[in-house]
mmCIF file of C-alpha atoms in Angstrom:
data_model
loop_
_atom_site.group_PDB
_atom_site.id
_atom_site.type_symbol
_atom_site.label_atom_id
_atom_site.label_comp_id
_atom_site.label_asym_id
_atom_site.label_seq_id
_atom_site.Cartn_x
_atom_site.Cartn_y
_atom_site.Cartn_z
ATOM 1 C CA MET A 41 -143.801 -188.294 146.838
ATOM 2 C CA VAL A 42 -140.177 -187.127 147.011
ATOM 3 C CA ARG A 43 -138.045 -189.366 149.154
ATOM 4 C CA VAL A 44 -136.073 -187.842 152.038
ATOM 5 C CA THR A 45 -132.923 -189.295 150.483
ATOM 6 C CA ASP A 46 -133.554 -187.236 147.311
ATOM 7 C CA LEU A 47 -133.654 -184.025 149.317
ATOM 8 C CA ASP A 48 -130.643 -185.080 151.367
ATOM 9 C CA THR A 49 -128.631 -185.789 148.221
ATOM 10 C CA PHE A 50 -129.676 -182.482 146.675
ATOM 11 C CA SER A 51 -128.630 -180.667 149.855
ATOM 12 C CA ALA A 52 -125.281 -182.436 149.654
ATOM 13 C CA LEU A 53 -124.805 -181.009 146.147
ATOM 14 C CA LEU A 54 -125.092 -177.527 147.640
ATOM 15 C CA ALA A 55 -122.426 -178.278 150.276
ATOM 16 C CA PRO A 56 -118.713 -177.638 149.572
ATOM 17 C CA GLU A 57 -117.944 -181.224 148.470
ATOM 18 C CA GLY A 58 -120.911 -181.248 146.088
ATOM 19 C CA GLN A 59 -119.900 -177.881 144.684
ATOM 20 C CA ARG A 60 -116.392 -179.151 143.999
ATOM 21 C CA LEU A 61 -117.818 -182.129 142.128
ATOM 22 C CA LEU A 62 -120.076 -179.927 140.023
ATOM 23 C CA ALA A 63 -117.132 -177.672 139.201
ATOM 24 C CA LEU A 64 -115.117 -180.699 138.031
ATOM 25 C CA LEU A 65 -118.017 -181.796 135.817
ATOM 26 C CA ARG A 66 -118.722 -178.386 134.307
ATOM 27 C CA ASP A 67 -117.334 -179.307 130.870
ATOM 28 C CA TYR A 68 -117.463 -183.073 131.058
ATOM 29 C CA ASP A 69 -118.293 -185.190 128.011
ATOM 30 C CA PRO A 70 -121.335 -187.467 128.575
ATOM 31 C CA ALA A 71 -119.611 -190.085 126.419
ATOM 32 C CA ASP A 72 -116.992 -190.390 129.167
ATOM 33 C CA GLU A 73 -119.504 -190.669 132.010
ATOM 34 C CA LEU A 74 -118.500 -194.193 133.064
ATOM 35 C CA ALA A 75 -114.832 -193.252 133.303
ATOM 36 C CA ALA A 76 -115.689 -190.036 135.151
ATOM 37 C CA ALA A 77 -117.921 -191.878 137.617
ATOM 38 C CA THR A 78 -115.252 -194.502 138.292
ATOM 39 C CA ARG A 79 -112.604 -191.843 138.860
ATOM 40 C CA LEU A 80 -114.697 -189.627 141.114
ATOM 41 C CA ARG A 81 -116.000 -192.489 143.261
ATOM 42 C CA ARG A 82 -112.483 -193.122 144.498
ATOM 43 C CA ASP A 83 -112.654 -189.936 146.566
ATOM 44 C CA HIS A 84 -116.373 -189.165 146.914
ATOM 45 C CA PRO A 85 -119.515 -191.047 148.040
ATOM 46 C CA ALA A 86 -121.167 -192.921 145.168
ATOM 47 C CA PRO A 87 -124.655 -191.358 145.706
ATOM 48 C CA LEU A 88 -123.156 -187.861 145.588
ATOM 49 C CA VAL A 89 -121.198 -188.662 142.430
ATOM 50 C CA SER A 90 -124.342 -190.022 140.769
ATOM 51 C CA ALA A 91 -126.287 -186.903 141.771
ATOM 52 C CA ALA A 92 -123.551 -184.609 140.455
ATOM 53 C CA LEU A 93 -123.374 -186.471 137.151
ATOM 54 C CA GLY A 94 -127.156 -186.275 136.823
ATOM 55 C CA GLN A 95 -127.103 -182.543 137.536
ATOM 56 C CA ALA A 96 -124.310 -182.034 134.997
ATOM 57 C CA ARG A 97 -126.387 -183.795 132.333
ATOM 58 C CA LEU A 98 -129.432 -181.677 133.152
ATOM 59 C CA ARG A 99 -127.388 -178.471 132.988
ATOM 60 C CA GLN A 100 -126.171 -179.373 129.522
ATOM 61 C CA ARG A 101 -129.751 -180.059 128.387
ATOM 62 C CA ALA A 102 -130.951 -176.807 129.950
ATOM 63 C CA ALA A 103 -128.354 -174.660 128.165
ATOM 64 C CA ALA A 104 -130.683 -174.417 125.149
ATOM 65 C CA LYS A 105 -133.277 -172.722 127.376
ATOM 66 C CA PHE A 106 -131.182 -170.782 129.854
ATOM 67 C CA GLY A 107 -127.924 -170.068 128.036
ATOM 68 C CA PRO A 108 -124.873 -169.426 130.264
ATOM 69 C CA ASP A 109 -127.048 -169.320 133.418
ATOM 70 C CA ALA A 110 -127.679 -173.071 133.081
ATOM 71 C CA ALA A 111 -124.119 -173.838 134.224
ATOM 72 C CA ARG A 112 -124.923 -172.310 137.647
ATOM 73 C CA MET A 113 -128.505 -173.505 137.999
ATOM 74 C CA TYR A 114 -130.129 -176.636 139.457
ATOM 75 C CA PHE A 115 -132.683 -178.783 137.694
ATOM 76 C CA THR A 116 -134.967 -181.783 137.921
ATOM 77 C CA PRO A 117 -135.762 -183.786 134.763
ATOM 78 C CA HIS A 118 -139.376 -182.611 134.848
ATOM 79 C CA GLY A 119 -138.230 -179.061 135.554
ATOM 80 C CA VAL A 120 -136.100 -178.928 132.413
ATOM 81 C CA GLU A 121 -139.023 -180.091 130.284
ATOM 82 C CA GLN A 122 -141.577 -177.717 131.815
ATOM 83 C CA SER A 123 -139.514 -174.569 132.285
ATOM 84 C CA THR A 124 -139.874 -171.540 130.036
ATOM 85 C CA ARG A 125 -137.060 -170.500 127.714
ATOM 86 C CA ALA A 126 -135.224 -167.527 129.201
ATOM 87 C CA PRO A 127 -135.991 -165.118 126.292
ATOM 88 C CA VAL A 128 -139.718 -165.939 126.525
ATOM 89 C CA ALA A 129 -139.737 -165.518 130.303
ATOM 90 C CA ALA A 130 -137.883 -162.186 129.965
ATOM 91 C CA HIS A 131 -140.432 -160.947 127.419
ATOM 92 C CA ARG A 132 -143.335 -161.820 129.709
ATOM 93 C CA ALA A 133 -141.618 -160.260 132.726
ATOM 94 C CA ALA A 134 -141.028 -157.040 130.770
ATOM 95 C CA ARG A 135 -144.721 -156.843 129.833
ATOM 96 C CA LEU A 136 -145.753 -157.320 133.461
ATOM 97 C CA ALA A 137 -143.279 -154.695 134.647
ATOM 98 C CA ALA A 138 -144.605 -152.269 131.994
ATOM 99 C CA LEU A 139 -148.102 -152.777 133.435
ATOM 100 C CA GLY A 140 -146.806 -151.471 136.747
ATOM 101 C CA VAL A 141 -146.551 -154.860 138.476
ATOM 102 C CA ARG A 142 -144.186 -154.790 141.455
ATOM 103 C CA THR A 143 -145.336 -157.874 143.394
ATOM 104 C CA LEU A 144 -146.461 -161.161 141.895
ATOM 105 C CA ALA A 145 -147.531 -164.645 142.970
ATOM 106 C CA ASP A 146 -145.937 -167.257 140.671
ATOM 107 C CA LEU A 147 -148.136 -170.339 141.035
ATOM 108 C CA CYS A 148 -146.654 -173.675 139.865
ATOM 109 C CA CYS A 149 -143.200 -172.052 139.759
ATOM 110 C CA GLY A 150 -141.256 -175.232 138.957
ATOM 111 C CA ILE A 151 -137.488 -174.771 139.195
ATOM 112 C CA GLY A 152 -138.007 -171.002 139.072
ATOM 113 C CA GLY A 153 -137.264 -170.033 135.473
ATOM 114 C CA ASP A 154 -140.045 -167.448 135.292
ATOM 115 C CA ALA A 155 -139.451 -166.241 138.846
ATOM 116 C CA LEU A 156 -135.834 -165.450 137.938
ATOM 117 C CA ALA A 157 -136.890 -163.383 134.920
ATOM 118 C CA LEU A 158 -139.538 -161.580 136.965
ATOM 119 C CA ALA A 159 -137.040 -160.768 139.716
ATOM 120 C CA ARG A 160 -134.570 -159.432 137.159
ATOM 121 C CA ALA A 161 -137.340 -157.154 135.883
ATOM 122 C CA GLY A 162 -137.613 -155.637 139.361
ATOM 123 C CA ILE A 163 -140.634 -157.609 140.566
ATOM 124 C CA ARG A 164 -140.816 -159.251 143.998
ATOM 125 C CA VAL A 165 -142.029 -162.824 143.603
ATOM 126 C CA LEU A 166 -143.779 -165.383 145.775
ATOM 127 C CA ALA A 167 -142.880 -168.646 144.001
ATOM 128 C CA VAL A 168 -145.122 -171.583 144.911
ATOM 129 C CA ASP A 169 -144.868 -175.277 144.067
ATOM 130 C CA ARG A 170 -146.044 -178.379 145.909
ATOM 131 C CA ASP A 171 -143.019 -180.590 145.163
ATOM 132 C CA PRO A 172 -140.314 -180.285 147.866
ATOM 133 C CA LEU A 173 -137.403 -181.158 145.574
ATOM 134 C CA THR A 174 -138.586 -178.701 142.926
ATOM 135 C CA CYS A 175 -138.860 -175.985 145.580
ATOM 136 C CA ALA A 176 -135.339 -176.776 146.760
ATOM 137 C CA ALA A 177 -134.093 -176.309 143.193
ATOM 138 C CA ALA A 178 -135.976 -173.009 142.870
ATOM 139 C CA ARG A 179 -134.401 -171.701 146.094
ATOM 140 C CA ALA A 180 -130.964 -172.813 144.972
ATOM 141 C CA ASN A 181 -131.429 -171.070 141.624
ATOM 142 C CA ALA A 182 -132.453 -167.812 143.285
ATOM 143 C CA GLU A 183 -129.344 -168.011 145.452
ATOM 144 C CA ALA A 184 -127.025 -169.008 142.602
ATOM 145 C CA LEU A 185 -128.109 -166.057 140.445
ATOM 146 C CA GLY A 186 -128.102 -163.509 143.267
ATOM 147 C CA LEU A 187 -131.869 -163.002 143.326
ATOM 148 C CA ALA A 188 -132.811 -164.577 146.666
ATOM 149 C CA ASP A 189 -133.746 -161.188 148.131
ATOM 150 C CA ARG A 190 -136.492 -160.807 145.502
ATOM 151 C CA ILE A 191 -137.854 -164.380 145.471
ATOM 152 C CA GLU A 192 -139.648 -166.161 148.316
ATOM 153 C CA VAL A 193 -140.137 -169.873 147.587
ATOM 154 C CA ARG A 194 -143.028 -171.573 149.346
ATOM 155 C CA CYS A 195 -143.759 -175.304 149.202
ATOM 156 C CA ALA A 196 -147.550 -175.548 149.154
ATOM 157 C CA ASP A 197 -150.599 -176.529 147.136
ATOM 158 C CA VAL A 198 -151.235 -173.527 144.875
ATOM 159 C CA THR A 199 -154.995 -173.914 145.315
ATOM 160 C CA GLU A 200 -154.562 -173.085 149.004
ATOM 161 C CA VAL A 201 -152.391 -169.972 148.601
ATOM 162 C CA ASP A 202 -153.921 -166.563 149.323
ATOM 163 C CA THR A 203 -152.816 -164.146 146.591
ATOM 164 C CA THR A 204 -154.659 -161.149 148.036
ATOM 165 C CA GLY A 205 -152.530 -158.026 147.957
ATOM 166 C CA TYR A 206 -150.316 -159.011 145.019
ATOM 167 C CA ASP A 207 -150.272 -156.822 141.920
ATOM 168 C CA ALA A 208 -150.377 -159.843 139.647
ATOM 169 C CA VAL A 209 -150.693 -163.601 139.436
ATOM 170 C CA PHE A 210 -148.785 -165.836 137.030
ATOM 171 C CA VAL A 211 -149.969 -169.431 136.606
ATOM 172 C CA ASP A 212 -148.096 -172.125 134.703
ATOM 173 C CA PRO A 213 -150.094 -175.363 135.053
ATOM 174 C CA ALA A 214 -148.275 -178.653 134.463
ATOM 175 C CA ARG A 215 -148.990 -179.860 130.924
ATOM 176 C CA ARG A 216 -146.981 -183.074 131.025
ATOM 177 C CA SER A 217 -147.941 -186.272 132.782
ATOM 178 C CA LYS A 218 -145.401 -187.360 135.387
ATOM 179 C CA VAL A 219 -146.790 -190.890 135.118
ATOM 180 C CA ARG A 220 -146.937 -191.301 131.317
ATOM 181 C CA GLY A 221 -144.383 -188.640 130.466
ATOM 182 C CA GLY A 222 -146.295 -187.213 127.478
ATOM 183 C CA ARG A 223 -147.995 -183.885 126.830
ATOM 184 C CA ILE A 224 -151.510 -183.253 128.108
ATOM 185 C CA PHE A 225 -153.786 -181.763 125.448
ATOM 186 C CA ASP A 226 -157.037 -181.406 127.398
ATOM 187 C CA PRO A 227 -156.832 -178.055 129.277
ATOM 188 C CA GLU A 228 -159.016 -179.434 132.050
ATOM 189 C CA ALA A 229 -156.462 -182.204 132.580
ATOM 190 C CA TYR A 230 -153.724 -179.643 133.349
ATOM 191 C CA SER A 231 -152.502 -179.618 136.945
ATOM 192 C CA PRO A 232 -154.245 -177.519 138.169
ATOM 193 C CA PRO A 233 -157.066 -177.437 135.561
ATOM 194 C CA LEU A 234 -157.364 -174.471 133.204
ATOM 195 C CA SER A 235 -160.722 -173.467 134.693
ATOM 196 C CA TRP A 236 -159.162 -173.116 138.168
ATOM 197 C CA ALA A 237 -156.193 -171.192 136.763
ATOM 198 C CA ILE A 238 -158.522 -168.721 135.021
ATOM 199 C CA GLU A 239 -160.429 -168.080 138.236
ATOM 200 C CA ALA A 240 -157.148 -167.607 140.118
ATOM 201 C CA ALA A 241 -155.997 -165.134 137.465
ATOM 202 C CA ARG A 242 -159.152 -163.081 137.904
ATOM 203 C CA THR A 243 -158.386 -162.451 141.587
ATOM 204 C CA ALA A 244 -155.596 -159.954 140.832
ATOM 205 C CA PRO A 245 -155.448 -156.631 138.951
ATOM 206 C CA HIS A 246 -153.178 -158.231 136.358
ATOM 207 C CA ALA A 247 -152.428 -161.830 135.458
ATOM 208 C CA ALA A 248 -150.702 -164.018 132.905
ATOM 209 C CA LEU A 249 -151.640 -167.649 132.374
ATOM 210 C CA LYS A 250 -149.287 -169.850 130.345
ATOM 211 C CA ILE A 251 -150.957 -172.515 128.202
ATOM 212 C CA ALA A 252 -150.063 -174.807 125.317
ATOM 213 C CA PRO A 253 -149.933 -172.999 121.936
ATOM 214 C CA GLY A 254 -152.234 -175.577 120.364
ATOM 215 C CA VAL A 255 -155.148 -174.725 122.640
ATOM 216 C CA PRO A 256 -158.442 -174.555 120.697
ATOM 217 C CA HIS A 257 -159.591 -170.961 120.248
ATOM 218 C CA GLU A 258 -163.070 -171.905 121.417
ATOM 219 C CA ALA A 259 -161.589 -172.809 124.825
ATOM 220 C CA LEU A 260 -160.270 -169.242 125.333
ATOM 221 C CA PRO A 261 -162.191 -166.719 127.443
ATOM 222 C CA GLU A 262 -163.622 -163.973 125.251
ATOM 223 C CA ASP A 263 -162.595 -161.130 127.563
ATOM 224 C CA VAL A 264 -158.833 -161.767 127.705
ATOM 225 C CA GLU A 265 -155.923 -160.986 125.431
ATOM 226 C CA THR A 266 -154.238 -164.110 124.078
ATOM 227 C CA GLU A 267 -150.631 -163.957 122.920
ATOM 228 C CA TRP A 268 -148.814 -166.651 120.956
ATOM 229 C CA ILE A 269 -145.029 -166.472 121.248
ATOM 230 C CA SER A 270 -142.384 -167.939 118.958
ATOM 231 C CA ASP A 271 -138.648 -167.946 119.631
ATOM 232 C CA ALA A 272 -136.281 -168.231 116.656
ATOM 233 C CA GLY A 273 -139.189 -169.459 114.557
ATOM 234 C CA ASP A 274 -140.441 -172.138 116.970
ATOM 235 C CA VAL A 275 -143.831 -171.585 118.630
ATOM 236 C CA LYS A 276 -143.253 -172.005 122.354
ATOM 237 C CA GLU A 277 -146.426 -171.098 124.183
ATOM 238 C CA ALA A 278 -149.608 -169.094 124.426
ATOM 239 C CA VAL A 279 -150.389 -166.690 127.249
ATOM 240 C CA LEU A 280 -153.760 -165.509 128.500
ATOM 241 C CA TRP A 281 -153.396 -161.894 129.661
ATOM 242 C CA PHE A 282 -155.778 -160.332 132.175
ATOM 243 C CA GLY A 283 -155.886 -156.613 132.934
ATOM 244 C CA THR A 284 -154.053 -155.325 129.834
ATOM 245 C CA GLY A 285 -156.984 -153.338 128.473
ATOM 246 C CA ARG A 286 -156.979 -155.442 125.284
ATOM 247 C CA GLY A 287 -159.641 -158.005 126.122
ATOM 248 C CA GLY A 288 -160.730 -160.138 123.187
ATOM 249 C CA THR A 289 -157.637 -159.473 121.072
ATOM 250 C CA ARG A 290 -155.203 -161.972 119.583
ATOM 251 C CA ARG A 291 -151.490 -161.224 119.352
ATOM 252 C CA ALA A 292 -148.483 -162.956 117.784
ATOM 253 C CA THR A 293 -145.049 -162.064 119.179
ATOM 254 C CA LEU A 294 -141.799 -163.077 117.528
ATOM 255 C CA LEU A 295 -138.589 -163.351 119.529
ATOM 256 C CA PRO A 296 -135.799 -162.355 119.621
ATOM 257 C CA SER A 297 -136.900 -159.321 117.558
ATOM 258 C CA GLY A 298 -139.896 -158.558 119.770
ATOM 259 C CA ASP A 299 -142.122 -157.756 116.795
ATOM 260 C CA SER A 300 -145.736 -158.104 117.890
ATOM 261 C CA LEU A 301 -148.767 -158.304 115.602
ATOM 262 C CA ILE A 302 -152.167 -157.495 117.103
ATOM 263 C CA GLY A 303 -155.109 -158.861 115.159
ATOM 264 C CA ALA A 304 -157.621 -156.498 113.587
ATOM 265 C CA GLY A 305 -160.368 -159.100 113.253
ATOM 266 C CA LEU A 306 -159.996 -159.335 109.490
ATOM 267 C CA PRO A 307 -161.798 -162.028 107.477
ATOM 268 C CA ASN A 308 -159.656 -164.379 105.407
ATOM 269 C CA PRO A 309 -158.887 -162.929 101.971
ATOM 270 C CA GLU A 310 -160.225 -164.584 98.876
ATOM 271 C CA PRO A 311 -157.816 -167.152 97.374
ATOM 272 C CA GLY A 312 -156.248 -166.463 94.005
ATOM 273 C CA PRO A 313 -153.529 -167.535 91.586
ATOM 274 C CA VAL A 314 -149.929 -167.906 92.731
ATOM 275 C CA GLY A 315 -147.995 -164.702 92.108
ATOM 276 C CA GLY A 316 -144.287 -164.034 91.994
ATOM 277 C CA TRP A 317 -143.920 -164.196 95.777
ATOM 278 C CA LEU A 318 -144.950 -166.677 98.455
ATOM 279 C CA TYR A 319 -145.091 -165.766 102.150
ATOM 280 C CA GLU A 320 -144.748 -168.403 104.842
ATOM 281 C CA PRO A 321 -146.219 -166.885 108.050
ATOM 282 C CA ASP A 322 -144.476 -167.466 111.360
ATOM 283 C CA GLY A 323 -146.017 -170.256 113.412
ATOM 284 C CA ALA A 324 -147.194 -167.813 116.088
ATOM 285 C CA VAL A 325 -149.095 -165.874 113.412
ATOM 286 C CA ILE A 326 -150.770 -169.069 112.224
ATOM 287 C CA ARG A 327 -151.669 -170.199 115.761
ATOM 288 C CA ALA A 328 -153.138 -166.768 116.503
ATOM 289 C CA HIS A 329 -155.253 -166.948 113.311
ATOM 290 C CA LEU A 330 -153.641 -163.747 111.998
ATOM 291 C CA VAL A 331 -152.735 -164.924 108.491
ATOM 292 C CA ALA A 332 -155.320 -162.485 107.110
ATOM 293 C CA ASP A 333 -153.491 -159.625 108.839
ATOM 294 C CA VAL A 334 -150.237 -160.613 107.131
ATOM 295 C CA ALA A 335 -152.036 -160.863 103.780
ATOM 296 C CA GLU A 336 -153.360 -157.338 104.351
ATOM 297 C CA GLN A 337 -149.826 -156.067 105.077
ATOM 298 C CA VAL A 338 -148.319 -157.474 101.884
ATOM 299 C CA GLY A 339 -151.327 -156.953 99.610
ATOM 300 C CA GLY A 340 -151.651 -160.679 99.158
ATOM 301 C CA ARG A 341 -154.147 -163.494 98.906
ATOM 302 C CA LEU A 342 -154.308 -167.149 99.953
ATOM 303 C CA ILE A 343 -153.258 -169.871 97.507
ATOM 304 C CA ASP A 344 -156.071 -172.060 98.844
ATOM 305 C CA PRO A 345 -158.870 -171.439 101.365
ATOM 306 C CA THR A 346 -157.452 -174.096 103.693
ATOM 307 C CA ILE A 347 -153.698 -173.400 103.373
ATOM 308 C CA ALA A 348 -151.770 -170.802 105.414
ATOM 309 C CA TYR A 349 -149.574 -169.634 102.527
ATOM 310 C CA VAL A 350 -149.993 -166.086 101.241
ATOM 311 C CA THR A 351 -149.061 -165.104 97.688
ATOM 312 C CA ALA A 352 -148.559 -161.662 96.177
ATOM 313 C CA ASP A 353 -147.308 -160.066 92.967
ATOM 314 C CA GLN A 354 -144.853 -157.698 94.699
ATOM 315 C CA LEU A 355 -142.324 -158.167 97.496
ATOM 316 C CA VAL A 356 -143.365 -156.327 100.652
ATOM 317 C CA PRO A 357 -141.003 -157.144 103.550
ATOM 318 C CA THR A 358 -142.708 -158.136 106.801
ATOM 319 C CA PRO A 359 -141.231 -159.576 110.013
ATOM 320 C CA TYR A 360 -144.234 -161.882 110.359
ATOM 321 C CA ALA A 361 -143.567 -164.100 107.335
ATOM 322 C CA THR A 362 -140.631 -165.417 105.306
ATOM 323 C CA ALA A 363 -140.835 -164.401 101.660
ATOM 324 C CA TYR A 364 -139.831 -166.620 98.730
ATOM 325 C CA ALA A 365 -139.480 -165.734 95.059
ATOM 326 C CA ILE A 366 -141.488 -168.323 93.093
ATOM 327 C CA THR A 367 -140.049 -169.497 89.780
ATOM 328 C CA ASP A 368 -142.335 -172.446 88.957
ATOM 329 C CA VAL A 369 -145.895 -173.556 89.698
ATOM 330 C CA LEU A 370 -146.327 -177.211 88.691
ATOM 331 C CA PRO A 371 -148.880 -180.004 89.192
ATOM 332 C CA PHE A 372 -147.463 -182.615 91.540
ATOM 333 C CA ASN A 373 -145.330 -185.024 89.498
ATOM 334 C CA VAL A 374 -142.164 -186.549 90.925
ATOM 335 C CA LYS A 375 -140.755 -187.608 87.552
ATOM 336 C CA LYS A 376 -141.069 -184.123 86.050
ATOM 337 C CA LEU A 377 -139.677 -182.515 89.192
ATOM 338 C CA LYS A 378 -136.657 -184.828 89.183
ATOM 339 C CA ALA A 379 -135.931 -184.043 85.513
ATOM 340 C CA LEU A 380 -136.292 -180.292 86.062
ATOM 341 C CA LEU A 381 -133.924 -180.219 89.031
ATOM 342 C CA ARG A 382 -131.353 -182.287 87.156
ATOM 343 C CA GLU A 383 -131.593 -179.946 84.151
ATOM 344 C CA ARG A 384 -130.976 -176.914 86.387
ATOM 345 C CA GLY A 385 -128.098 -178.488 88.301
ATOM 346 C CA VAL A 386 -129.888 -178.380 91.650
ATOM 347 C CA GLY A 387 -128.060 -180.435 94.276
ATOM 348 C CA ILE A 388 -129.478 -178.851 97.426
ATOM 349 C CA ALA A 389 -133.216 -178.767 98.101
ATOM 350 C CA VAL A 390 -135.196 -177.503 101.079
ATOM 351 C CA ILE A 391 -138.541 -179.306 101.004
ATOM 352 C CA LYS A 392 -141.535 -177.856 102.851
ATOM 353 C CA LYS A 393 -145.098 -179.142 103.016
ATOM 354 C CA ARG A 394 -148.464 -177.759 103.974
ATOM 355 C CA GLY A 395 -151.646 -179.517 102.961
ATOM 356 C CA SER A 396 -149.808 -182.389 101.249
ATOM 357 C CA ALA A 397 -149.784 -186.081 102.135
ATOM 358 C CA VAL A 398 -146.240 -186.490 100.773
ATOM 359 C CA GLU A 399 -143.462 -186.562 103.372
ATOM 360 C CA PRO A 400 -140.426 -184.396 102.514
ATOM 361 C CA GLU A 401 -137.875 -187.117 103.272
ATOM 362 C CA GLU A 402 -139.811 -189.597 101.155
ATOM 363 C CA LEU A 403 -139.683 -187.178 98.219
ATOM 364 C CA ARG A 404 -135.997 -186.416 98.803
ATOM 365 C CA LYS A 405 -135.128 -190.101 98.425
ATOM 366 C CA LYS A 406 -137.034 -190.290 95.146
ATOM 367 C CA LEU A 407 -135.358 -187.178 93.741
ATOM 368 C CA LYS A 408 -131.840 -188.589 94.223
ATOM 369 C CA LEU A 409 -130.284 -185.153 93.975
ATOM 370 C CA GLY A 410 -126.828 -185.104 92.420
ATOM 371 C CA GLY A 411 -123.814 -182.975 93.165
ATOM 372 C CA GLY A 412 -125.075 -179.738 91.616
ATOM 373 C CA GLN A 413 -124.215 -176.517 93.424
ATOM 374 C CA ARG A 414 -127.541 -174.754 92.944
ATOM 375 C CA SER A 415 -130.218 -174.769 95.628
ATOM 376 C CA CYS A 416 -133.991 -174.674 95.490
ATOM 377 C CA THR A 417 -136.911 -174.505 97.907
ATOM 378 C CA ILE A 418 -139.757 -176.873 97.063
ATOM 379 C CA PHE A 419 -143.237 -176.382 98.518
ATOM 380 C CA LEU A 420 -145.597 -179.367 98.492
ATOM 381 C CA THR A 421 -149.054 -177.913 98.893
ATOM 382 C CA ARG A 422 -152.460 -177.340 97.329
ATOM 383 C CA VAL A 423 -153.485 -174.527 95.027
ATOM 384 C CA ALA A 424 -157.230 -174.160 94.540
ATOM 385 C CA GLY A 425 -157.604 -177.702 95.881
ATOM 386 C CA ALA A 426 -155.118 -179.338 93.491
ATOM 387 C CA PRO A 427 -151.841 -180.994 94.637
ATOM 388 C CA THR A 428 -149.137 -178.578 93.517
ATOM 389 C CA MET A 429 -145.370 -178.064 93.621
ATOM 390 C CA LEU A 430 -144.029 -174.520 94.006
ATOM 391 C CA LEU A 431 -140.337 -173.954 93.306
ATOM 392 C CA GLY A 432 -138.422 -170.908 94.406
ATOM 393 C CA HIS A 433 -135.833 -169.436 96.740
ATOM 394 C CA PRO A 434 -135.784 -167.118 99.788
ATOM 395 C CA ALA A 435 -135.985 -163.399 99.108
ATOM 396 C CA GLY A 436 -132.516 -161.939 98.593
ATOM 397 C CA GLN A 437 -130.991 -165.262 97.556
ATOM 398 C CA ASP A 438 -130.009 -165.895 93.937
ATOM 399 C CA ALA A 439 -131.978 -168.537 92.093
#
């Protein structure tokens, strides 16, 4: 339970004195926190100074997710961890707006990251969370970004909220334990459970349900569209979409480009020998089980039935995979690899692994790369079941 003093202190941050403190700490260096605290406590109450310093730290952490907006927003530690990256939230909001959604119930809204994106897309939002301090932060964020007229924040148990009459429902269950602090992998251990969230989503004409990207495919309803989203190459989340007219499909979306691959239900291609090119599919493509679709695009094949690397004889550019020109296909042997790299004057190596027990940093130490100026990408993997080293370089880069 949130203590009254927590809410009182947060309210004090929103008052003129708190705002002045936050302005002074806008560009502060965390390494100088002790000196800053000592200086500020001469003229301001110690609890308020501590709260302002804590908020300044959270804003700096949140900049990776919210960009420049983070400097004006308000956060809780849990809220920073759980909130959606702004580009991902904007993508989802744009899809909902394109479906004709004009009103939406945002259940488990947290500090309001998704509600802000939805409001900016022209959607009126009822943002619901049961934690009073989190709701206070969501209200403050709506005010700070000039969106309070489009966002109503309600402190309530989401399971007791009537969403009748809304065009859409968005549910973002908590997937981190507040007690243990770690991720929750069992969907039924989400708060609220995935089964409840699915039923809540079915009550509206349209709905989006945010879940962990590692969710087992067998746990997904067969009649919904599931979208895996990556941002700058990192897989961030999966979304169950209701009411899109694409029930049963799997989609991989890559941000910031917005390229979106919809699965055609293709079987995995037969594996074959390594060709002149290797394609490393984006993580969202792999999570969505759409590697076969990428192989179809590039006219490729798998290097091994169990490995998500595609190989081809020709270069066919695709946004859904990074292409590498392959110069060598070798059985795994550290001694031979070390000698080969030394002979070629390679001093910079990017080491990737998939299907190998060898850790890249462990191999790097053994290679003892010298001061050569040439670079090389090394793939530790399996080809037709055998431990193999593939050497090459990204497409467009000289060997």
